[in-house]
Coordinates of C-alpha atoms and ligand atoms in Angstrom, one line a residue:
M1 CA 0.0 0.0 0.0
I2 CA 2.9 2.3 0.6
L3 CA 4.5 1.2 -2.6
V4 CA 2.5 3.6 -5.0
R5 CA 4.9 3.6 -7.9
C6 CA 5.9 1.2 -10.7
A7 CA 9.0 -0.7 -9.5
A8 CA 10.6 -0.3 -12.9
C9 CA 9.8 3.2 -14.2
A10 CA 8.5 4.9 -11.0
A11 CA 5.3 6.0 -12.7
P12 CA 2.7 6.8 -10.0
L13 CA 0.2 4.0 -9.7
G14 CA -2.2 5.4 -7.0
L15 CA -3.5 3.0 -4.4
S16 CA -5.0 0.2 -6.5
S17 CA -4.2 0.4 -10.2
G18 CA -1.3 -1.4 -12.0
K19 CA -0.1 -5.0 -12.4
K20 CA 1.4 -7.1 -9.7
C21 CA 4.1 -9.8 -9.8
G22 CA 2.2 -13.0 -9.2
R23 CA 4.8 -14.3 -6.7
C24 CA 5.9 -11.3 -4.6
S25 CA 3.3 -8.6 -5.4
T26 CA 5.8 -6.1 -6.6
R27 CA 3.8 -3.5 -8.6
Y28 CA 4.2 -2.3 -12.2
C29 CA 2.4 0.0 -14.5
G30 CA 2.0 -2.8 -17.0
P31 CA 3.4 -6.0 -18.5
A32 CA 6.2 -4.2 -20.4
C33 CA 7.7 -2.8 -17.2
Q34 CA 7.2 -6.1 -15.5
E35 CA 9.1 -8.0 -18.2
Q36 CA 11.8 -5.4 -18.4
H37 CA 12.3 -5.4 -14.6
W38 CA 12.6 -9.2 -14.6
K39 CA 15.1 -9.4 -17.4
E40 CA 17.2 -6.3 -16.8
G41 CA 16.1 -4.8 -13.5
G42 CA 17.3 -7.7 -11.4
H43 CA 13.9 -8.8 -10.3
D44 CA 14.6 -12.4 -11.4
K45 CA 17.2 -12.6 -8.5
L46 CA 15.2 -10.6 -6.0
C47 CA 11.7 -12.0 -6.5
R48 CA 12.2 -15.1 -4.3
K49 CA 13.8 -13.1 -1.6
I50 CA 10.9 -10.6 -1.5
K51 CA 8.3 -13.4 -1.5
K52 CA 10.2 -15.1 1.4
A53 CA 10.2 -11.8 3.4
G54 CA 6.4 -11.7 3.1
G55 CA 5.8 -9.8 -0.1
A56 CA 6.7 -6.4 -1.6
E57 CA 5.2 -4.2 1.1
Q58 CA 6.8 -6.2 3.9
F59 CA 10.1 -6.3 2.1
N60 CA 9.9 -2.5 1.6
A61 CA 9.0 -1.9 5.2
N62 CA 11.9 -4.0 6.5
H63 CA 14.3 -2.1 4.2
C64 CA 13.0 1.3 5.1
Y65 CA 13.1 0.4 8.8
T66 CA 16.8 -0.6 8.6
V67 CA 17.7 2.6 6.8
A68 CA 15.6 4.7 9.2
V69 CA 17.2 3.1 12.3
A70 CA 20.7 3.9 10.9
V71 CA 19.7 7.5 10.2
A72 CA 18.2 7.9 13.7
A73 CA 21.3 6.5 15.4
E74 CA 23.5 8.7 13.4
A75 CA 21.4 11.8 14.2
C76 CA 21.7 10.9 18.0
A77 CA 25.4 9.9 17.9
D78 CA 26.7 12.9 19.8
D79 CA 24.1 12.8 22.4
T80 CA 24.4 9.0 23.0
K81 CA 28.2 8.7 23.2
G82 CA 29.4 6.5 26.1
Q83 CA 25.8 5.6 27.1
T84 CA 23.9 2.3 27.3
C85 CA 20.4 1.1 26.4
Y86 CA 18.0 1.2 29.4
I87 CA 16.3 -1.8 28.1
C88 CA 19.1 -4.3 27.1
T89 CA 21.9 -2.5 29.0
Q90 CA 24.3 -2.6 26.0
A91 CA 25.8 0.1 23.9
L92 CA 25.5 -1.8 20.7
H93 CA 22.5 -3.9 20.0
W94 CA 23.5 -7.6 20.3
K95 CA 21.9 -8.6 17.1
T96 CA 21.6 -5.6 14.7
K97 CA 24.7 -3.8 16.0
E98 CA 22.7 -0.5 15.8
G99 CA 23.6 2.5 17.9
L100 CA 21.6 4.2 20.6
V101 CA 18.9 7.0 20.1
R102 CA 17.1 9.5 22.3
M103 CA 14.7 12.1 21.0
C104 CA 12.1 12.8 23.7
A105 CA 12.1 14.9 26.9
C106 CA 14.4 12.5 28.9
R107 CA 17.4 14.3 30.4
G108 CA 20.7 13.3 32.1
T109 CA 21.5 9.7 31.7
A110 CA 17.8 8.6 31.3
G111 CA 16.1 7.3 28.2
F112 CA 18.9 6.1 25.9
A113 CA 17.8 3.1 24.0
H114 CA 17.9 1.1 20.7
V115 CA 15.1 1.6 18.3
S116 CA 14.9 -2.2 18.1
C117 CA 14.5 -2.5 21.9
L118 CA 11.8 0.3 21.9
A119 CA 10.0 -1.4 19.1
E120 CA 10.1 -4.8 20.8
Q121 CA 8.7 -3.3 24.0
A122 CA 5.9 -1.6 22.0
K123 CA 5.1 -4.9 20.2
I124 CA 4.9 -6.8 23.5
S125 CA 2.8 -4.1 25.1
V126 CA 0.3 -4.1 22.3
A127 CA 0.2 -7.9 22.2
E128 CA -0.6 -8.0 25.9
A129 CA -3.3 -5.3 25.4
L130 CA -4.9 -7.5 22.7
E131 CA -4.7 -10.6 24.9
N132 CA -6.4 -8.8 27.7
N133 CA -9.0 -7.1 25.5
L134 CA -8.0 -3.7 26.8
D135 CA -9.9 -0.8 25.3
G136 CA -10.4 3.0 25.6
E137 CA -7.6 4.8 27.6
R138 CA -5.9 1.5 28.5
W139 CA -5.6 0.4 24.9
S140 CA -4.4 3.9 23.8
S141 CA -1.7 4.0 26.4
R142 CA -0.4 0.6 25.2
W143 CA -0.6 1.5 21.5
G144 CA 1.1 4.9 22.4
R145 CA 4.3 3.0 23.1
W146 CA 4.9 3.3 19.4
D147 CA 5.3 7.0 19.5
T148 CA 5.6 8.0 23.2
C149 CA 8.5 7.5 25.6
S150 CA 7.4 5.3 28.6
L151 CA 9.9 7.2 30.9
C152 CA 9.1 10.9 30.3
E153 CA 5.7 10.3 28.7
Q154 CA 6.5 12.7 25.9
E155 CA 6.3 11.9 22.2
Y156 CA 9.4 11.0 20.3
H157 CA 10.4 13.4 17.5
G158 CA 12.3 13.6 14.3
D159 CA 14.3 10.7 13.0
V160 CA 13.5 8.5 16.1
R161 CA 9.8 8.9 15.6
C162 CA 10.2 8.1 11.9
A163 CA 12.2 4.9 12.7
L164 CA 9.6 3.8 15.2
G165 CA 6.9 4.6 12.5
W166 CA 8.6 2.2 10.2
A167 CA 9.0 -0.3 13.0
C168 CA 5.3 -0.1 13.7
W169 CA 4.3 -0.4 10.0
K170 CA 6.8 -3.3 9.5
T171 CA 5.2 -5.1 12.5
Y172 CA 1.6 -4.9 11.3
V173 CA 1.7 -4.5 7.5
G174 CA 0.9 -8.1 7.0
R175 CA -2.3 -8.0 9.2
S176 CA -5.7 -7.8 7.7
E177 CA -7.4 -4.4 7.7
R178 CA -10.3 -5.7 9.7
E179 CA -8.0 -6.7 12.6
G180 CA -7.7 -3.0 13.4
L181 CA -3.9 -2.8 13.6
R182 CA -2.9 -2.1 10.0
V183 CA -4.7 1.3 9.7
P184 CA -3.4 2.7 13.1
A185 CA 0.1 1.5 12.1
M186 CA -0.2 3.5 8.9
N187 CA -1.1 6.5 11.1
V188 CA 2.0 6.0 13.3
L189 CA 4.1 5.8 10.1
G190 CA 2.5 8.9 8.6
N191 CA 3.1 10.9 11.8
G192 CA 6.7 9.7 11.9
L193 CA 7.4 10.7 8.3
D194 CA 5.9 14.1 8.8
D195 CA 7.8 14.7 12.0
A196 CA 11.1 13.9 10.3
R197 CA 10.0 16.1 7.4
Y198 CA 9.7 13.4 4.8
Y199 CA 6.6 15.0 3.5
E200 CA 6.8 13.4 0.0
D201 CA 6.8 10.0 1.6
A202 CA 4.1 10.9 4.2
L203 CA 1.6 11.9 1.5
P204 CA 0.8 8.4 0.0
V205 CA 0.7 7.0 3.5
R206 CA -1.9 9.6 4.6
E207 CA -3.9 9.1 1.4
A208 CA -3.8 5.3 1.8
E209 CA -5.0 5.7 5.4
L210 CA -7.9 7.9 4.4
A211 CA -8.9 5.5 1.6
M212 CA -8.7 2.5 4.0
K213 CA -10.8 4.2 6.6
R214 CA -13.5 5.1 4.1
R215 CA -13.5 1.5 2.8
L216 CA -13.8 0.2 6.4
G217 CA -16.7 2.6 7.1
A218 CA -14.8 4.4 9.9
G219 CA -16.6 7.0 12.0
E220 CA -16.8 10.7 11.0
D221 CA -14.5 11.7 13.9
S222 CA -11.7 9.4 12.8
I223 CA -12.1 10.4 9.1
L224 CA -11.7 14.1 10.2
V225 CA -8.5 13.3 12.0
V226 CA -6.9 11.8 8.9
Q227 CA -8.2 14.6 6.7
S228 CA -6.6 17.1 9.1
N229 CA -3.3 15.3 9.0
L230 CA -3.5 15.1 5.2
A231 CA -4.1 18.8 5.0
S232 CA -1.0 19.5 7.1
T233 CA 1.0 17.3 4.8
Y234 CA -0.3 19.2 1.7
Q235 CA 0.6 22.4 3.4
F236 CA 4.1 21.3 4.2
L237 CA 4.5 20.3 0.5
G238 CA 3.4 23.7 -0.6
R239 CA 0.1 22.4 -2.0
R240 CA -1.8 25.1 -0.3
E241 CA -5.0 25.2 -2.3
E242 CA -5.5 21.5 -1.6
A243 CA -4.6 22.1 2.1
L244 CA -7.2 24.9 2.2
S245 CA -10.1 23.0 0.8
L246 CA -9.4 20.1 3.2
R247 CA -9.1 22.5 6.1
R248 CA -12.5 23.9 5.2
V249 CA -14.0 20.4 5.0
V250 CA -12.5 19.5 8.4
Y251 CA -13.7 22.7 10.1
S252 CA -17.3 22.4 8.9
G253 CA -17.2 18.7 9.6
R254 CA -16.3 19.5 13.2
V255 CA -19.0 22.2 13.5
N256 CA -21.6 19.7 12.3
L257 CA -20.3 16.9 14.5
V258 CA -19.7 18.5 17.9
G259 CA -20.7 22.2 17.5
E260 CA -18.8 25.5 17.3
D261 CA -17.6 25.6 20.9
H262 CA -15.9 22.2 21.1
R263 CA -12.2 22.0 21.6
S264 CA -11.6 20.0 18.5
T265 CA -13.7 22.5 16.4
L266 CA -11.6 25.3 17.8
G267 CA -8.4 23.4 16.9
A268 CA -9.7 22.9 13.3
A269 CA -10.6 26.6 13.2
V270 CA -7.1 27.8 14.0
N271 CA -5.6 25.4 11.4
Y272 CA -8.1 26.7 8.8
A273 CA -7.3 30.3 9.7
S274 CA -3.6 29.7 9.4
T275 CA -4.0 28.2 6.0
L276 CA -6.2 31.1 4.9
F277 CA -3.5 33.4 6.2
A278 CA -0.8 31.5 4.3
L279 CA -2.8 31.9 1.1
E280 CA -3.2 35.7 1.8
H281 CA -6.9 35.4 2.3
Y282 CA -6.6 37.9 5.1
A283 CA -10.1 39.2 5.4
E284 CA -11.5 35.7 5.4
A285 CA -9.1 34.6 8.1
R286 CA -10.1 37.6 10.2
A287 CA -13.8 37.0 9.8
L288 CA -13.3 33.4 10.9
L289 CA -11.2 34.4 13.9
R290 CA -13.5 37.2 15.0
Q291 CA -16.1 34.5 15.3
T292 CA -13.9 31.8 17.0
I293 CA -11.6 33.8 19.3
P294 CA -14.4 34.7 21.8
A295 CA -15.4 31.0 21.9
A296 CA -11.8 29.9 22.5
Q297 CA -11.4 32.5 25.2
R298 CA -14.6 31.3 26.9
V299 CA -14.1 27.5 26.4
L300 CA -10.3 27.1 26.6
G301 CA -9.2 30.3 28.4
E302 CA -6.9 33.1 27.6
N303 CA -3.8 31.1 28.2
H304 CA -4.5 28.1 26.0
E305 CA -2.2 27.5 23.1
I306 CA -5.2 27.5 20.6
T307 CA -6.4 30.8 21.9
L308 CA -2.9 32.3 21.6
K309 CA -2.4 30.9 18.1
M310 CA -5.8 32.4 17.0
R311 CA -4.8 35.8 18.3
K312 CA -1.4 35.6 16.6
V313 CA -2.9 34.7 13.2
Y314 CA -5.5 37.4 13.7
A315 CA -2.9 40.1 14.3
Q316 CA -0.7 38.8 11.5
S317 CA -3.6 38.9 9.0
L318 CA -4.2 42.5 10.0
C319 CA -0.6 43.6 9.6
C320 CA 0.0 41.8 6.3
D321 CA -3.2 43.1 4.7
P322 CA -2.3 45.9 2.2
A323 CA -5.7 47.4 3.0
A324 CA -4.9 47.8 6.7
T325 CA -5.7 51.1 8.2
L326 CA -3.7 52.8 11.0
D327 CA -6.3 51.6 13.5
D328 CA -5.9 48.0 12.2
L329 CA -2.1 48.3 12.7
R330 CA -2.6 49.6 16.2
E331 CA -4.9 46.7 17.0
A332 CA -2.5 44.2 15.5
V333 CA 0.5 45.5 17.4
T334 CA -1.4 45.5 20.7
T335 CA -2.8 42.0 20.1
L336 CA 0.6 40.5 19.2
G337 CA 2.5 42.1 22.1
D338 CA -0.2 40.9 24.4
T339 CA -0.2 37.3 23.0
A340 CA 3.6 37.1 23.1
R341 CA 3.6 38.3 26.7
I342 CA 1.1 35.6 27.8
A343 CA 2.8 32.9 25.7
R344 CA 6.2 33.7 27.4
R345 CA 4.6 33.5 30.8
V346 CA 2.6 30.4 30.2
L347 CA 4.8 28.3 27.9
G348 CA 8.3 29.5 28.8
G349 CA 10.8 31.3 26.5
S350 CA 12.1 28.1 24.8
H351 CA 8.7 26.7 23.7
P352 CA 8.5 26.4 19.9
F353 CA 5.4 28.6 19.8
V354 CA 7.1 31.3 21.8
V355 CA 10.2 31.1 19.6
D356 CA 8.0 31.3 16.6
I357 CA 5.9 34.2 17.7
E358 CA 9.0 36.2 18.7
R359 CA 10.5 35.5 15.3
S360 CA 7.4 36.8 13.6
L361 CA 7.3 39.8 15.9
R362 CA 10.8 40.8 14.9
G363 CA 10.0 40.3 11.2
L364 CA 6.8 42.2 11.6
R365 CA 8.5 45.1 13.4
A366 CA 10.9 45.6 10.6
E367 CA 8.1 45.6 8.1
L368 CA 6.0 47.9 10.2
R369 CA 8.8 50.4 10.7
A370 CA 9.1 50.8 7.0
D371 CA 5.4 50.9 6.5
L372 CA 5.0 53.6 9.2
D373 CA 7.7 55.7 7.6
A374 CA 6.0 55.5 4.3
R375 CA 2.6 56.4 5.8
E376 CA 4.0 59.3 7.8
A377 CA 5.6 60.7 4.7
L378 CA 2.2 60.5 2.8
E379 CA -0.2 61.6 5.5
P380 CA 1.3 63.0 8.7
G381 CA -0.8 61.5 11.5
D382 CA -0.6 59.9 14.9
V383 CA 1.8 57.0 14.4
T384 CA 3.8 57.7 17.5
S385 CA 1.7 55.5 19.8
I386 CA 1.9 52.6 17.3
R387 CA 5.7 53.1 17.1
E388 CA 5.9 52.9 20.9
A389 CA 3.7 49.8 21.2
M390 CA 5.7 48.2 18.4
E391 CA 9.1 48.8 20.0
A392 CA 7.8 47.3 23.3
M393 CA 6.6 44.1 21.6
V394 CA 9.9 42.2 21.7
P395 CA 11.9 42.5 24.9
G396 CA 15.7 42.6 25.0
D397 CA 16.7 43.4 21.4
A398 CA 16.0 46.0 18.7
Ligands
ZN401 ZN1 6.4 1.2 -15.3
ZN402 ZN1 8.2 -10.9 -8.0
ZN403 ZN1 18.8 -2.1 23.6
ZN404 ZN1 11.8 10.0 27.4

């Protein structure tokens, strides 16, 4: 399912079209490519090996997993020097000889491990959960071992999350869809690929997950989650129009499903507004946010990350709008300064959102300075108060 291109010519095949090798299920665009791949592409030598591994998807998953583990261990090499795995107590894995990783919130000497050991633990944890028929929270926490550290309870990130995504997919790729493990495994893989910024690879995984869920008749809630992930992947790939139309679908889907004031609807709203902003639909972004910010303030509170993000996007869409008046700019500056102040207090100076908002504030300030100079030259007016507010926005530097 993750192999969506012809093995010989790399033409895109989508999720179900094409021709398969009768023995190993390797996919081709047609008989010509299949024949050529057998005679000249080395498939005559590989076919038996692929079949023995469990077919083309399994073979590919195993291969991608091995590569991803090496990449993750390499990325963590400096951090893990001289350490040992908290699971098997060795520096090098006894069987695979892979190095250690650590990309979570563990500090000091805690949390160093081999991806293989983490994967083995997750596999056992899920198998036990199945055996004991766990559901709800208890099932999710077991399944969560595939992407969450059991020591610090924070999600893994970057290359480690990606390697665990391949580990999860490799473990359940051969299961039938109805068993309920294959589709969630695809989700773990998609999240891992996105987190490590392999957006091109994440896209077919997201699309396949959505197609499978539709086929299995999954609930509206779970379809909306995949659509939202897919929209993010589109956006990362710069396919903004596709991202925007999915964001719109997800937002209105949430409104219909749980109402305007629900936390998940507000989360969808801020994503939708951010995409509108990215596509320079400033007025539309503001109209949406004027409607949803009061709800977020009421339901989630002034300090919640969603509320803060909404206010940030609102202010940015005011500043960036060529049609903005002086009053708009004044409002934008006040809102941004206020949001940055709350974010720093609530989330701490090193939180990604705070770093991000302070970066935009600096950029915005430079733009506003130039804009105010130009405005002042054209029509002398009261820009002093805006200047003052603007200079006070980012503490410490100018
Ligand atoms: Zn082909
Ligand atoms: Zn074959
Ligand atoms: Zn280990
Ligand atoms: Zn940890």
